[in-house]
XYZ file of C-alpha atoms in Angstrom:
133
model
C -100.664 18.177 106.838
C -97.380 16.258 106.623
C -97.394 12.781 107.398
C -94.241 10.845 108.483
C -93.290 8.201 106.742
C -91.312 5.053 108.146
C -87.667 4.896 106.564
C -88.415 1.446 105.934
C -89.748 -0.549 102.530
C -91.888 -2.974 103.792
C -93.040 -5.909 101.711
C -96.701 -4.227 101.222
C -95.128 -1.729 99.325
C -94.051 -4.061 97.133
C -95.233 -5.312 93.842
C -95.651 -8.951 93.963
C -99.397 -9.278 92.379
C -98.834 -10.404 88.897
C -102.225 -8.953 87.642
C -100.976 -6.182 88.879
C -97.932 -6.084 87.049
C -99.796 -7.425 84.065
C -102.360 -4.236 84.411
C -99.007 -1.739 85.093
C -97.864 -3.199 81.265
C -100.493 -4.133 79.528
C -104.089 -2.097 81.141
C -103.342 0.795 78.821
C -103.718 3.861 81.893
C -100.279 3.839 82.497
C -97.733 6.538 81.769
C -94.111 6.046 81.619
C -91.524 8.299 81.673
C -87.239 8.080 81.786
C -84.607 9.552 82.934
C -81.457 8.006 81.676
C -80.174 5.548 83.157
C -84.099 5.173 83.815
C -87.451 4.277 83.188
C -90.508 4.766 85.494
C -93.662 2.883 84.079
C -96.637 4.352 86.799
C -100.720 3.688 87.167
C -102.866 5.192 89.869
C -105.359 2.295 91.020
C -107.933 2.604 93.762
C -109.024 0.626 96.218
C -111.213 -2.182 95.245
C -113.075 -3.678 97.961
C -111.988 -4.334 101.808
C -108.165 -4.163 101.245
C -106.067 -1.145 102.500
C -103.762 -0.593 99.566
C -100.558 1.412 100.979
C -100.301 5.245 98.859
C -97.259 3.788 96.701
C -96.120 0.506 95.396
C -92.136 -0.608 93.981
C -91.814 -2.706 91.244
C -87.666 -2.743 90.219
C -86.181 -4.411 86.605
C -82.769 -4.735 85.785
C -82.834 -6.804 82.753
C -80.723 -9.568 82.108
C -79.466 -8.322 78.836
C -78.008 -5.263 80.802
C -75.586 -7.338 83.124
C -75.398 -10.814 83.027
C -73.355 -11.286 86.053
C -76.413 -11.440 89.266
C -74.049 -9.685 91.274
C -74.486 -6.428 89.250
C -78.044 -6.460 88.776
C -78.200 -7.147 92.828
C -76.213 -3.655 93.185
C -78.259 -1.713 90.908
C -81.825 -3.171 92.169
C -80.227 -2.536 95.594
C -79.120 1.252 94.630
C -82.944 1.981 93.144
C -84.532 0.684 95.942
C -82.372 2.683 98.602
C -82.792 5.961 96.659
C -86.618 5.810 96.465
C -86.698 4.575 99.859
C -85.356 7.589 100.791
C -87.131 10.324 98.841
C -90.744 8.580 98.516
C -92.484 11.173 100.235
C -92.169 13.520 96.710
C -95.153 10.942 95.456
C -96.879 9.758 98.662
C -97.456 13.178 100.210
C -99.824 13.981 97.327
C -101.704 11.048 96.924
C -105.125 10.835 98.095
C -106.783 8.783 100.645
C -108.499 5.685 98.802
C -106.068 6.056 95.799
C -102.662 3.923 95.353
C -99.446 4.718 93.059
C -97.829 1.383 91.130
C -94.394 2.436 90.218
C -91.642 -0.041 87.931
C -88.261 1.323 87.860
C -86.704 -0.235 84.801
C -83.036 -0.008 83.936
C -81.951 1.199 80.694
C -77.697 1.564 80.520
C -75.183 -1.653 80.549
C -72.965 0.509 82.837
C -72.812 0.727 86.793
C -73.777 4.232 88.024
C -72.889 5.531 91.140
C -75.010 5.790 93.738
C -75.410 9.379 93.688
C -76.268 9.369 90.129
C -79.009 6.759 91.170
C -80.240 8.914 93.532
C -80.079 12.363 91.393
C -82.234 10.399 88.457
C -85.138 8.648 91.031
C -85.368 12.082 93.106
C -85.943 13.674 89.127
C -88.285 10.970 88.310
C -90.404 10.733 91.442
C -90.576 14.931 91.596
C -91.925 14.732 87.767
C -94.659 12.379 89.034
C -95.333 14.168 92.113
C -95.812 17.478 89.592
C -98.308 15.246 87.469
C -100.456 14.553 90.524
């Protein structure tokens, strides 16, 4: 069955939890893997107690030392977040109900990319973790 996702990113999908981000880096069950310019650091969870968890979560990095100037890390956070908007469905069409996916894009290269380049390297990452599944 295919379900239809909303083009939207809605603030539930998200990461805002901070044991949750501490459990992405630090539980130990996650798996991480890159595609330069980069990183995906990923953790199924399920649901614990009442709360509906939505099938896939967005955490997005663009350190510091990469750009100093907030305009560029804006762009690239802002690139990420449109590309996986787009082409989520390669990870939330195989999830099962009661199960979640926390994703953290992290970016690795102290150049701007284009935004097909973006694209090209989340579509490769989010297939690879949809083949995992």
């Amino acid at each position: 069955m295919v379900t239809i996702h909303s083009e939207r990113l809605p603030k539930e999908e998200r990461v805002s939890s901070k044991k949750t981000i501490d459990k992405l880096f630090n539980g130990g069950k996650s798996h991480s893997m890159s595609a330069f310019p980069l990183r995906v650091v990923y953790m199924l969870m399920t649901e614990d107690g009442p709360q509906r968890l939505p099938k896939t979560q967005l955490l997005v990095s663009v350190p510091k030392k990469c750009f100093k100037q907030a305009v560029k890390r804006n762009r690239v956070k802002r690139q990420i977040r449109e590309a996986y908007r787009r082409n989520r469905r390669f990870v939330a069409d195989k999830m099962e109900d009661g199960k979640s996916m926390v994703m953290a894009f992290i970016w690795l290269d102290d150049k701007l990319q284009s935004s097909e380049i973006v694209t090209r390297k989340v579509v490769n990452l989010l297939q690879r973790i949809g083949e995992k599944l």
